Coordinates of C-alpha atoms in Angstrom, one line a residue:
Chain A
X1180 CA -51.5 -5.4 -52.4
X1181 CA -49.8 -3.4 -49.7
X1182 CA -48.6 -4.5 -46.3
X1183 CA -48.7 -1.0 -44.9
X1184 CA -51.1 -0.5 -42.1
X1185 CA -52.7 2.9 -42.2
X1186 CA -53.4 5.1 -39.2
X1187 CA -57.1 4.2 -39.6
X1188 CA -56.3 0.5 -39.4
X1189 CA -54.3 1.0 -36.3
X1190 CA -57.1 3.1 -34.7
X1191 CA -59.7 0.4 -35.5
X1192 CA -57.5 -2.3 -33.9
X1193 CA -57.1 -0.2 -30.8
X1194 CA -60.8 0.5 -30.7
X1195 CA -61.4 -3.2 -30.8
X1196 CA -58.7 -3.9 -28.2
X1197 CA -58.8 -1.1 -25.6
X1198 CA -56.3 -3.1 -23.4
X1199 CA -53.7 -2.9 -26.1
X1200 CA -54.3 0.8 -26.5
X1201 CA -53.7 1.4 -22.8
X1202 CA -50.5 -0.7 -22.9
X1203 CA -49.3 1.3 -25.9
X1204 CA -50.0 4.5 -24.0
X1205 CA -48.0 3.3 -21.0
X1206 CA -45.1 2.4 -23.2
X1207 CA -45.1 5.9 -24.8
X1208 CA -45.5 7.5 -21.3
X1209 CA -42.5 5.6 -19.9
X1210 CA -40.3 6.5 -22.8
X1211 CA -41.4 10.1 -22.4
X1212 CA -40.6 10.1 -18.7
X1213 CA -37.1 8.6 -19.3
X1214 CA -36.1 11.2 -21.9
X1215 CA -37.9 14.1 -20.1
X1216 CA -36.0 13.3 -16.9
X1217 CA -32.7 13.3 -18.8
X1218 CA -33.4 16.6 -20.6
X1219 CA -34.7 18.2 -17.4
X1220 CA -31.5 17.2 -15.5
X1221 CA -29.2 18.6 -18.1
X1222 CA -31.3 21.7 -18.7
X1223 CA -31.6 22.4 -15.0
X1224 CA -27.9 22.2 -14.3
X1225 CA -27.0 24.2 -17.4
X1226 CA -29.5 27.0 -16.7
X1227 CA -28.4 27.3 -13.1
X1228 CA -24.7 26.7 -13.6
X1229 CA -23.7 28.6 -16.7
X1230 CA -24.2 32.1 -15.2
X1231 CA -21.6 31.0 -12.5
X1232 CA -18.9 30.2 -15.0
X1233 CA -16.9 33.3 -14.1
X1234 CA -13.2 34.0 -14.8
X1235 CA -12.4 33.8 -11.0
X1236 CA -13.7 30.2 -11.1
X1237 CA -10.6 29.4 -13.2
X1238 CA -8.1 31.2 -11.1
X1239 CA -4.9 29.3 -10.7
X1240 CA -4.9 29.1 -6.9
X1241 CA -7.6 27.6 -4.7
X1242 CA -8.2 29.9 -1.7
X1243 CA -10.9 29.9 1.0
X1244 CA -12.4 33.1 -0.6
X1245 CA -12.3 31.8 -4.1
X1246 CA -13.0 28.1 -4.5
X1247 CA -11.3 27.8 -7.9
X1248 CA -11.8 24.6 -9.9
X1249 CA -8.5 25.0 -11.7
X1250 CA -6.4 22.7 -9.4
X1251 CA -9.1 20.1 -9.5
X1252 CA -9.2 20.3 -13.3
X1253 CA -5.4 19.9 -13.5
X1254 CA -5.6 17.0 -11.1
X1255 CA -8.3 15.3 -13.2
X1256 CA -6.1 15.5 -16.3
X1257 CA -3.1 14.1 -14.4
X1258 CA -5.2 11.4 -12.9
X1259 CA -6.7 10.4 -16.2
X1260 CA -3.3 10.2 -18.0
X1261 CA -1.7 8.2 -15.2
X1262 CA -4.6 5.7 -15.0
X1263 CA -4.6 5.2 -18.7
X1264 CA -0.8 4.8 -18.8
X1265 CA -1.2 1.9 -16.4
X1266 CA -4.4 0.3 -17.6
X1267 CA -4.2 0.6 -21.4
X1268 CA -1.1 -1.5 -22.0
X1269 CA -2.4 -4.2 -19.6
X1270 CA -5.8 -4.1 -21.1
X1271 CA -4.6 -4.3 -24.7
X1272 CA -2.0 -6.9 -24.1
X1273 CA -4.4 -9.2 -22.2
X1274 CA -7.0 -8.8 -24.9
X1275 CA -4.3 -9.8 -27.5
X1276 CA -3.6 -12.8 -25.4
X1277 CA -7.3 -13.7 -25.2
X1278 CA -8.0 -13.3 -28.9
X1279 CA -4.8 -14.1 -30.7
X1280 CA -3.0 -16.6 -28.5
X1281 CA -5.3 -18.5 -26.2
X1282 CA -6.9 -21.5 -27.9
X1283 CA -10.6 -22.1 -28.0
X1284 CA -12.0 -23.7 -24.8
X1285 CA -8.9 -22.8 -22.9
X1286 CA -9.7 -23.1 -19.1
X1287 CA -7.5 -20.1 -18.3
X1288 CA -9.6 -17.9 -20.6
X1289 CA -12.7 -18.9 -18.7
X1290 CA -11.0 -17.8 -15.5
X1291 CA -10.0 -14.5 -16.9
X1292 CA -13.5 -13.9 -18.3
X1293 CA -15.0 -14.7 -14.9
X1294 CA -12.6 -12.3 -13.1
X1295 CA -13.2 -9.4 -15.6
X1296 CA -16.9 -9.9 -15.1
X1297 CA -16.4 -9.8 -11.4
X1298 CA -14.3 -6.7 -11.6
X1299 CA -16.8 -4.8 -13.7
X1300 CA -19.5 -5.6 -11.2
X1301 CA -17.6 -4.4 -8.1
X1302 CA -18.9 -1.0 -6.9
X1303 CA -16.5 1.9 -6.8
X1304 CA -16.5 2.2 -3.0
X1305 CA -15.1 -1.3 -2.7
X1306 CA -12.3 -0.3 -5.1
X1307 CA -11.8 2.7 -2.9
X1308 CA -11.5 0.5 0.2
X1309 CA -9.1 -1.8 -1.5
X1310 CA -7.0 1.1 -2.8
X1311 CA -6.8 2.5 0.7
X1312 CA -5.8 -0.8 2.2
X1313 CA -3.3 -1.8 -0.4
X1314 CA -1.8 1.2 -2.1
X1315 CA -2.2 3.8 0.6
X1316 CA -1.4 1.7 3.7
X1317 CA 0.3 -1.5 2.8
X1318 CA 2.5 -0.1 0.1
X1319 CA 2.9 3.1 2.1
X1320 CA 2.1 5.6 -0.6
X1321 CA -0.2 7.7 1.5
X1322 CA -3.1 9.6 0.0
X1323 CA -1.6 10.3 -3.4
X1324 CA -2.5 10.8 -7.1
X1325 CA -0.5 7.6 -7.8
X1326 CA -2.6 5.5 -5.3
X1327 CA -5.7 7.0 -6.9
X1328 CA -4.5 6.3 -10.4
X1329 CA -3.7 2.6 -9.7
X1330 CA -7.1 2.2 -8.1
X1331 CA -8.7 3.7 -11.2
X1332 CA -6.6 1.6 -13.5
X1333 CA -7.9 -1.6 -11.9
X1334 CA -11.4 -0.2 -12.2
X1335 CA -11.2 0.6 -15.9
X1336 CA -9.2 -2.5 -16.8
X1337 CA -12.3 -4.7 -17.6
X1338 CA -13.8 -2.0 -19.8
X1339 CA -10.6 -1.6 -21.9
X1340 CA -10.1 -5.4 -22.1
X1341 CA -13.7 -6.0 -23.3
X1342 CA -13.7 -3.2 -25.9
X1343 CA -10.2 -4.2 -27.2
X1344 CA -11.3 -7.8 -27.4
X1345 CA -14.3 -7.0 -29.5
X1346 CA -12.3 -4.7 -31.7
X1347 CA -9.7 -7.5 -32.3
X1348 CA -12.4 -10.1 -33.0
X1349 CA -13.9 -7.8 -35.6
X1350 CA -10.7 -7.9 -37.6
X1351 CA -11.4 -10.4 -40.4
X1352 CA -9.3 -13.6 -40.3
X1353 CA -8.3 -13.0 -44.0
X1354 CA -6.1 -10.2 -42.8
X1355 CA -4.2 -12.5 -40.5
X1356 CA -4.0 -15.3 -43.2
X1357 CA -2.7 -12.8 -45.7
X1358 CA 0.0 -11.6 -43.4
X1359 CA 1.0 -15.2 -42.5
X1360 CA 1.0 -16.1 -46.2
X1361 CA 3.4 -13.3 -46.9
X1362 CA 5.7 -14.8 -44.4
X1363 CA 5.2 -12.5 -41.4
X1364 CA 5.5 -14.0 -38.0
X1365 CA 2.7 -14.0 -35.4
X1366 CA 4.0 -11.0 -33.5
X1367 CA 4.5 -9.0 -36.6
X1368 CA 1.0 -9.8 -37.8
X1369 CA -0.5 -8.8 -34.4
X1370 CA 1.3 -5.4 -34.2
X1371 CA 1.4 -4.5 -37.9
X1372 CA -1.9 -5.8 -39.2
X1373 CA -4.4 -6.7 -36.5
X1374 CA -3.8 -3.9 -34.0
X1375 CA -3.8 -1.0 -36.5
X1376 CA -7.2 -2.1 -37.9
X1377 CA -8.6 -2.4 -34.4
X1378 CA -7.5 1.1 -33.3
X1379 CA -10.9 2.9 -33.7
X1380 CA -12.6 0.3 -31.5
X1381 CA -9.9 0.4 -28.9
X1382 CA -10.0 4.2 -28.9
X1383 CA -13.8 4.2 -28.3
X1384 CA -13.2 2.0 -25.3
X1385 CA -10.4 4.2 -24.0
X1386 CA -12.6 7.3 -24.3
X1387 CA -15.4 5.6 -22.3
X1388 CA -12.8 4.8 -19.7
X1389 CA -11.8 8.5 -19.5
X1390 CA -15.5 9.3 -18.9
X1391 CA -15.5 6.9 -15.9
X1392 CA -12.3 8.4 -14.5
X1393 CA -13.6 11.9 -14.8
X1394 CA -16.8 11.1 -13.0
X1395 CA -15.4 8.9 -10.3
X1396 CA -15.7 10.0 -6.6
X1397 CA -16.1 7.1 -4.2
X1398 CA -13.0 5.2 -5.3
X1399 CA -10.8 8.3 -5.1
X1400 CA -11.9 9.8 -1.8
X1401 CA -9.7 7.6 0.4
X1402 CA -7.0 6.9 -2.2
X1403 CA -6.0 10.2 -3.8
X1404 CA -7.4 12.3 -0.9
X1405 CA -9.2 15.6 -1.0
X1406 CA -6.5 18.3 -0.9
X1407 CA -7.7 21.2 -3.1
X1408 CA -4.3 22.0 -4.6
X1409 CA -2.1 20.7 -7.4
X1410 CA 0.4 18.4 -5.6
X1411 CA 4.1 18.9 -6.4
X1412 CA 4.5 15.3 -7.4
X1413 CA 2.3 12.2 -8.1
X1414 CA 3.0 11.1 -4.5
X1415 CA 1.0 14.1 -3.2
X1416 CA -2.7 14.2 -2.5
X1417 CA -5.1 16.1 -4.8
X1418 CA -8.8 16.1 -5.5
X1419 CA -10.3 15.6 -9.0
X1420 CA -13.2 17.5 -10.4
X1421 CA -15.9 15.1 -9.3
X1422 CA -14.5 15.0 -5.8
X1423 CA -14.2 18.7 -5.7
X1424 CA -17.8 19.0 -6.6
X1425 CA -18.8 16.6 -3.8
X1426 CA -16.9 18.6 -1.3
X1427 CA -18.4 21.9 -2.5
X1428 CA -21.9 20.6 -2.2
X1429 CA -21.4 18.8 1.1
X1430 CA -19.8 21.9 2.6
X1431 CA -22.7 24.0 1.3
X1432 CA -20.7 27.2 1.3
X1433 CA -20.1 27.6 -2.4
X1434 CA -23.3 26.3 -4.0
X1435 CA -22.9 28.6 -7.0
X1436 CA -19.5 27.1 -7.6
X1437 CA -20.9 23.6 -7.2
X1438 CA -23.4 24.4 -9.9
X1439 CA -20.7 25.7 -12.2
X1440 CA -18.6 22.6 -11.5
X1441 CA -21.6 20.4 -12.3
X1442 CA -21.8 22.2 -15.7
X1443 CA -18.1 21.5 -16.4
X1444 CA -18.5 17.8 -15.4
X1445 CA -21.6 17.4 -17.5
X1446 CA -20.1 19.1 -20.6
X1447 CA -17.0 16.9 -20.2
X1448 CA -19.0 13.7 -19.9
X1449 CA -21.4 14.6 -22.8
X1450 CA -18.4 15.5 -25.0
X1451 CA -16.6 12.3 -24.1
X1452 CA -19.7 10.2 -24.8
X1453 CA -20.3 12.0 -28.1
X1454 CA -16.7 11.5 -29.2
X1455 CA -16.8 7.8 -28.3
X1456 CA -20.0 7.2 -30.3
X1457 CA -18.6 9.2 -33.3
X1458 CA -15.5 7.0 -33.4
X1459 CA -17.6 3.8 -32.9
X1460 CA -19.8 4.9 -35.8
X1461 CA -16.8 5.5 -38.0
X1462 CA -15.8 1.9 -37.1
X1463 CA -19.1 0.4 -38.2
X1464 CA -19.0 2.3 -41.5
X1465 CA -15.4 1.3 -42.4
Chain B
X379 CA 16.1 -16.8 -37.1
X380 CA 16.7 -18.0 -33.6
X381 CA 16.5 -14.5 -32.0
X382 CA 13.2 -14.0 -33.8
X383 CA 11.7 -17.2 -32.3
X384 CA 12.9 -16.0 -28.9
X385 CA 11.2 -12.6 -29.3
X386 CA 8.0 -14.4 -30.3
X387 CA 8.1 -16.5 -27.1
X388 CA 9.1 -13.6 -25.0
X389 CA 6.2 -11.4 -26.2
X390 CA 3.8 -14.3 -25.8
X391 CA 4.9 -14.4 -22.2
X392 CA 4.4 -10.7 -21.8
X393 CA 0.8 -11.0 -23.2
X394 CA 0.2 -13.9 -20.8
X395 CA 1.4 -11.9 -17.8
X396 CA -0.8 -9.0 -18.7
X397 CA -3.7 -11.3 -18.9
X398 CA -3.0 -12.4 -15.4
X399 CA -3.3 -8.9 -14.1
X400 CA -7.1 -9.0 -13.8
X401 CA -6.9 -12.3 -12.0
X402 CA -4.3 -10.9 -9.7
X403 CA -6.4 -7.8 -9.1
X404 CA -9.5 -9.9 -8.0
X405 CA -7.3 -12.1 -5.8
X406 CA -5.7 -9.0 -4.1
X407 CA -9.1 -7.3 -3.6
X408 CA -10.5 -10.4 -2.0
X409 CA -7.5 -11.1 0.2
X410 CA -7.1 -7.5 1.4
X411 CA -10.8 -7.0 2.1
X412 CA -11.3 -10.2 3.9
X413 CA -8.0 -10.1 5.8
X414 CA -8.8 -6.6 7.1
X415 CA -12.5 -7.1 7.7
X416 CA -12.9 -10.6 9.2
X417 CA -10.8 -10.0 12.4
X418 CA -13.2 -7.2 13.3
X419 CA -16.2 -9.4 12.6
X420 CA -14.7 -12.1 14.9
X421 CA -13.9 -9.6 17.6
X422 CA -17.4 -8.1 17.6
X423 CA -19.0 -11.4 17.0
X424 CA -20.3 -12.2 13.5
X425 CA -24.0 -12.6 14.5
X426 CA -23.9 -9.5 16.7
X427 CA -22.3 -7.5 13.9
X428 CA -24.8 -8.5 11.3
X429 CA -28.0 -8.5 13.4
X430 CA -27.0 -5.8 15.9
X431 CA -29.5 -2.9 15.7
X432 CA -27.3 -0.3 17.3
X433 CA -24.3 1.5 15.7
X434 CA -22.5 3.4 18.4
X435 CA -18.9 3.6 17.5
X436 CA -18.0 5.8 20.5
X437 CA -19.4 3.1 22.8
X438 CA -17.8 0.2 20.8
X439 CA -21.2 -1.0 19.8
X440 CA -21.1 -2.1 16.2
X441 CA -24.3 -3.5 14.6
X442 CA -24.9 -3.0 10.9
X443 CA -28.4 -4.3 10.7
X444 CA -29.9 -0.8 10.2
X445 CA -27.5 -0.3 7.3
X446 CA -28.3 -3.6 5.7
X447 CA -32.0 -2.7 5.9
X448 CA -31.2 0.8 4.6
X449 CA -29.5 -0.6 1.6
X450 CA -32.3 -3.0 0.9
X451 CA -34.9 -0.2 1.3
X452 CA -33.3 2.1 -1.2
X453 CA -32.6 -0.7 -3.6
X454 CA -36.2 -1.9 -3.5
X455 CA -37.3 1.6 -4.0
X456 CA -35.0 2.0 -7.0
X457 CA -36.5 -1.2 -8.5
X458 CA -40.1 0.0 -7.9
X459 CA -39.4 3.2 -9.8
X460 CA -36.8 2.1 -12.3
X461 CA -37.9 -1.4 -13.5
X462 CA -41.4 -0.6 -14.9
X463 CA -40.2 2.6 -16.6
X464 CA -37.0 0.9 -17.8
X465 CA -38.7 -2.1 -19.3
X466 CA -41.5 -0.1 -20.9
X467 CA -38.8 2.3 -22.4
X468 CA -36.9 -0.6 -23.8
X469 CA -40.1 -1.9 -25.4
X470 CA -40.4 1.6 -27.0
X471 CA -36.8 1.5 -28.1
X472 CA -37.0 -2.0 -29.6
X473 CA -40.6 -2.0 -31.1
X474 CA -42.0 1.5 -31.4
X475 CA -39.2 3.9 -32.0
X476 CA -39.2 5.5 -35.4
X477 CA -35.9 4.8 -37.2
X478 CA -35.1 8.5 -37.6
X479 CA -35.0 9.3 -33.9
X480 CA -33.6 5.9 -32.8
X481 CA -30.0 6.9 -32.8
X482 CA -30.2 10.1 -30.8
X483 CA -32.5 8.4 -28.2
X484 CA -30.0 5.5 -27.9
X485 CA -27.2 8.0 -27.4
X486 CA -29.4 9.7 -24.7
X487 CA -29.7 6.4 -22.8
X488 CA -26.0 5.9 -23.0
X489 CA -25.5 9.5 -21.7
X490 CA -27.8 8.6 -18.8
X491 CA -25.3 5.9 -17.9
X492 CA -22.3 8.3 -18.3
X493 CA -23.5 11.1 -16.0
X494 CA -21.3 10.9 -12.9
X495 CA -23.0 9.9 -9.6
X496 CA -22.1 13.2 -7.9
X497 CA -24.1 15.0 -10.6
X498 CA -27.0 12.7 -9.9
X499 CA -26.6 13.3 -6.2
X500 CA -26.3 17.1 -6.7
X501 CA -29.5 17.1 -8.8
X502 CA -31.2 15.1 -6.1
X503 CA -30.0 17.6 -3.4
X504 CA -31.2 20.7 -5.2
X505 CA -34.3 19.4 -7.0
X506 CA -35.7 16.3 -5.5
X507 CA -35.0 16.9 -1.8
X508 CA -37.1 20.1 -1.7
X509 CA -39.9 18.4 -3.6
X510 CA -40.0 15.5 -1.2
X511 CA -39.8 17.9 1.7
X512 CA -42.9 19.7 0.5
X513 CA -44.6 16.4 -0.3
X514 CA -43.9 15.3 3.3
X515 CA -45.3 18.6 4.8
X516 CA -48.4 18.2 2.6
X517 CA -48.9 14.6 3.8
X518 CA -48.6 15.7 7.4
X519 CA -51.1 18.5 7.0
X520 CA -53.4 16.1 5.4
X521 CA -53.0 13.9 8.5
X522 CA -51.6 10.9 6.7
X523 CA -48.2 10.8 8.3
X524 CA -46.9 12.0 11.7
X525 CA -43.4 13.1 10.7
X526 CA -42.8 15.0 7.5
X527 CA -39.0 14.6 7.4
X528 CA -36.7 17.1 5.9
X529 CA -36.6 15.8 2.4
X530 CA -33.4 13.6 2.9
X531 CA -35.2 10.3 2.8
X532 CA -35.6 6.8 1.5
X533 CA -38.1 8.2 -1.1
X534 CA -35.6 10.7 -2.4
X535 CA -32.8 8.2 -2.7
X536 CA -35.2 5.7 -4.4
X537 CA -36.2 8.2 -7.0
X538 CA -32.6 9.1 -7.9
X539 CA -31.4 5.5 -7.8
X540 CA -34.4 4.6 -10.0
X541 CA -33.1 7.1 -12.5
X542 CA -29.6 5.8 -12.2
X543 CA -30.5 2.2 -13.0
X544 CA -32.6 3.1 -16.0
X545 CA -29.8 2.8 -18.6
X546 CA -28.6 -0.6 -17.2
X547 CA -32.2 -2.0 -17.5
X548 CA -32.9 -0.4 -20.8
X549 CA -29.7 -1.7 -22.3
X550 CA -30.0 -5.3 -21.3
X551 CA -33.7 -5.6 -21.8
X552 CA -33.6 -4.0 -25.3
X553 CA -30.8 -6.3 -26.5
X554 CA -32.6 -9.4 -25.0
X555 CA -35.8 -8.4 -26.8
X556 CA -33.9 -7.9 -30.1
X557 CA -32.3 -11.4 -29.7
X558 CA -35.8 -13.0 -29.9
X559 CA -36.2 -14.5 -33.4
X560 CA -38.5 -12.3 -35.5
X561 CA -40.8 -15.3 -36.5
X562 CA -42.0 -15.5 -32.8
X563 CA -43.4 -12.0 -33.2
X564 CA -44.6 -12.5 -36.8
X565 CA -46.3 -15.7 -35.8
X566 CA -48.1 -14.1 -33.0
X567 CA -49.3 -11.3 -35.3
X568 CA -50.4 -13.8 -37.9
X569 CA -52.6 -15.5 -35.3
X570 CA -54.4 -12.2 -34.9
X571 CA -52.8 -10.9 -31.7
X572 CA -52.3 -7.2 -31.5
X573 CA -48.8 -5.7 -31.5
X574 CA -49.0 -5.0 -27.7
X575 CA -50.2 -8.5 -26.9
X576 CA -47.5 -10.0 -29.1
X577 CA -44.8 -8.0 -27.3
X578 CA -45.9 -8.7 -23.8
X579 CA -47.1 -12.3 -24.2
X580 CA -44.6 -13.6 -26.7
X581 CA -41.4 -11.5 -26.9
X582 CA -40.9 -10.6 -23.3
X583 CA -41.5 -14.1 -22.0
X584 CA -39.0 -15.4 -24.6
X585 CA -36.5 -12.7 -23.5
X586 CA -37.2 -13.5 -19.8
X587 CA -33.7 -14.5 -18.7
X588 CA -32.1 -11.4 -20.3
X589 CA -34.7 -9.1 -18.7
X590 CA -34.2 -10.6 -15.3
X591 CA -30.4 -10.3 -15.7
X592 CA -30.9 -6.6 -16.4
X593 CA -32.9 -6.2 -13.3
X594 CA -30.4 -8.0 -11.2
X595 CA -27.6 -5.9 -12.7
X596 CA -29.6 -2.9 -11.8
X597 CA -29.9 -4.2 -8.2
X598 CA -26.2 -4.5 -8.1
X599 CA -25.8 -0.9 -9.3
X600 CA -28.3 0.4 -6.8
X601 CA -26.8 -1.4 -3.8
X602 CA -23.3 -0.4 -4.6
X603 CA -24.1 3.3 -5.4
X604 CA -22.4 5.5 -2.9
X605 CA -22.0 9.2 -3.5
X606 CA -25.4 10.0 -5.0
X607 CA -27.0 8.2 -2.1
X608 CA -25.1 9.8 0.8
X609 CA -25.9 13.2 -0.5
X610 CA -29.7 12.7 -0.3
X611 CA -30.5 9.9 2.1
X612 CA -29.9 11.6 5.5
X613 CA -27.5 8.9 6.7
X614 CA -29.0 8.3 10.1
X615 CA -28.1 4.8 11.3
X616 CA -31.5 3.7 12.4
X617 CA -34.4 1.5 11.4
X618 CA -37.5 3.3 10.2
X619 CA -40.6 2.3 8.3
X620 CA -41.4 5.7 7.0
X621 CA -40.4 6.5 3.4
X622 CA -40.1 10.2 4.3
X623 CA -37.3 9.6 6.9
X624 CA -33.6 9.2 6.4
X625 CA -31.6 6.1 6.8
X626 CA -28.0 5.0 6.2
X627 CA -26.8 2.5 3.6
X628 CA -23.8 0.1 3.8
X629 CA -21.9 2.2 1.3
X630 CA -22.7 5.4 3.2
X631 CA -21.5 4.0 6.4
X632 CA -18.1 3.4 5.0
X633 CA -17.6 6.8 3.3
X634 CA -19.0 8.9 6.1
X635 CA -17.0 7.5 9.0
X636 CA -13.8 6.3 7.3
X637 CA -12.3 9.8 7.4
X638 CA -11.8 9.8 11.2
X639 CA -12.2 6.2 12.3
X640 CA -9.4 4.4 14.1
X641 CA -8.8 1.0 15.7
X642 CA -11.8 -1.4 15.9
X643 CA -14.1 1.3 14.5
X644 CA -12.1 1.5 11.3
X645 CA -11.9 -2.3 11.1
X646 CA -15.7 -2.5 11.6
X647 CA -16.1 -0.1 8.6
X648 CA -13.9 -2.4 6.5
X649 CA -16.0 -5.3 7.6
X650 CA -19.1 -3.3 6.4
X651 CA -17.3 -3.2 3.1
X652 CA -16.8 -7.0 3.2
X653 CA -20.6 -7.5 3.8
X654 CA -21.3 -5.2 0.8
X655 CA -18.7 -7.1 -1.3
X656 CA -20.3 -10.5 -0.5
X657 CA -23.7 -9.1 -1.5
X658 CA -22.2 -7.9 -4.8
X659 CA -20.5 -11.3 -5.4
X660 CA -23.8 -13.1 -5.0
X661 CA -25.5 -10.7 -7.4
X662 CA -22.7 -11.0 -9.9
X663 CA -22.9 -14.7 -9.7
X664 CA -26.6 -14.7 -10.4
X665 CA -26.2 -12.4 -13.3
X666 CA -23.6 -14.8 -14.8
X667 CA -25.9 -17.7 -14.3
X668 CA -28.9 -15.9 -15.9
X669 CA -26.8 -14.7 -18.8
X670 CA -25.6 -18.3 -19.4
X671 CA -29.3 -19.4 -19.4
X672 CA -30.2 -16.6 -21.8
X673 CA -27.5 -17.7 -24.2
X674 CA -28.8 -21.3 -24.1
X675 CA -32.4 -20.3 -24.9

């Protein structure tokens, strides 16, 4: 006896229940629309943008004749590194506190969980407003990469906390017990045993965070500013790639450059996503 | 031995302080937004600010009602386009998708979430705006509408936002459907229901809280979206009933004018941010409630 339903069985069922058949068609159609739209978006930008990826696009200096992306690219790298430098230690340490130190049913843990949920729901423009009010004005940093990086750090903090927490929770308790049994202290256990086994999960989260930093615009517009040069220090203003692209397309003067910048952004984001899922897959296999 | 105990205590303190960072961030965000926005609301008059239908910063008239309506319009539009397609796609992902292509498709939905909003906005600008412009011209020729609009419109923004909330809805709905115990589905099949009937009459009702949480999350994303929207929505601060005309959203109001605003105008923009923030807090709170309910089910 076989449980397999053949195509003929299916067809007969659908003939008997035309309503079900229509619903099934709708489901297929919706899935088709979703993936067709994604493929069309990527293909459209690649087809229109790749021919504009010229050497002059990567000239070192941004001038009004040649809207080079190079300064924006460098600023993006600086911005990413700075934001990670601030957010990653905080994110990992607070996840360690939540998983390894705080007891079950701790009221403070509830508060932290509520705040991280709140943080991850706040739209980027509100982060931008706050960054402008706090870092730019109140602390007097002016439009600067540093103000932008701190704003981004707060924005990616919940993401890093959550992924690290999940990675730490996935480490089997027997590891910890073994370490304690051999006489290691709590701190040593955390840093020598638990953290190293959680690294792939943490890394996947960090890479996702990089994707968010690279793609961010609204939070950076009024914190890091829109100067199209590489600033001499982190206290100077500089636009990242996404902001550069927004400016290009709203000025409307360099649409071919905007297409090319869209290609760079898209390739970066697709690459980052792929990398993150490869690492996450390694994690599940291990 | 003593110094070791001290290090343990010290590092525990460090971890605790780090954990406080997120709490501190939320407190700071609330304090700074409200402290800078509420004085302006008081000066303009809270009711006048919220319900005022005119936004004329040069004449010191600040009414954000058109922007509130604008945000609601595009969000509603995003829901109309995004929710049916999103839910049906998650049905496909959870119940129909052949195993072989599941992983690439799942990665594709995650990619949809990862594409930066400027890229969506740019795509809207160069692809969807011309289509909507032609559509408007066609409708005018057919005598259905009076004004065709220039393509920067509520309809355009709704389409792009609908695309942007798809991954949010697909992700939450799919996991909610997968959390429904298999015997619900099997029981329904055993009673003679078709696969489709079992999905839409048994699984989705059982996953209701999770599905609604996903929709509300999508609403939050649509209402807070900034860059993609301002690139394609026209940004006129007015109230219109035509889908083919432009409007301005709360988020757009802040970004467009913050660059040159001073004095009360600037404070009124921050107050706009406060209104948006309150909307978002309400939405977040409902998501948290719904998730809790979903967990109890």
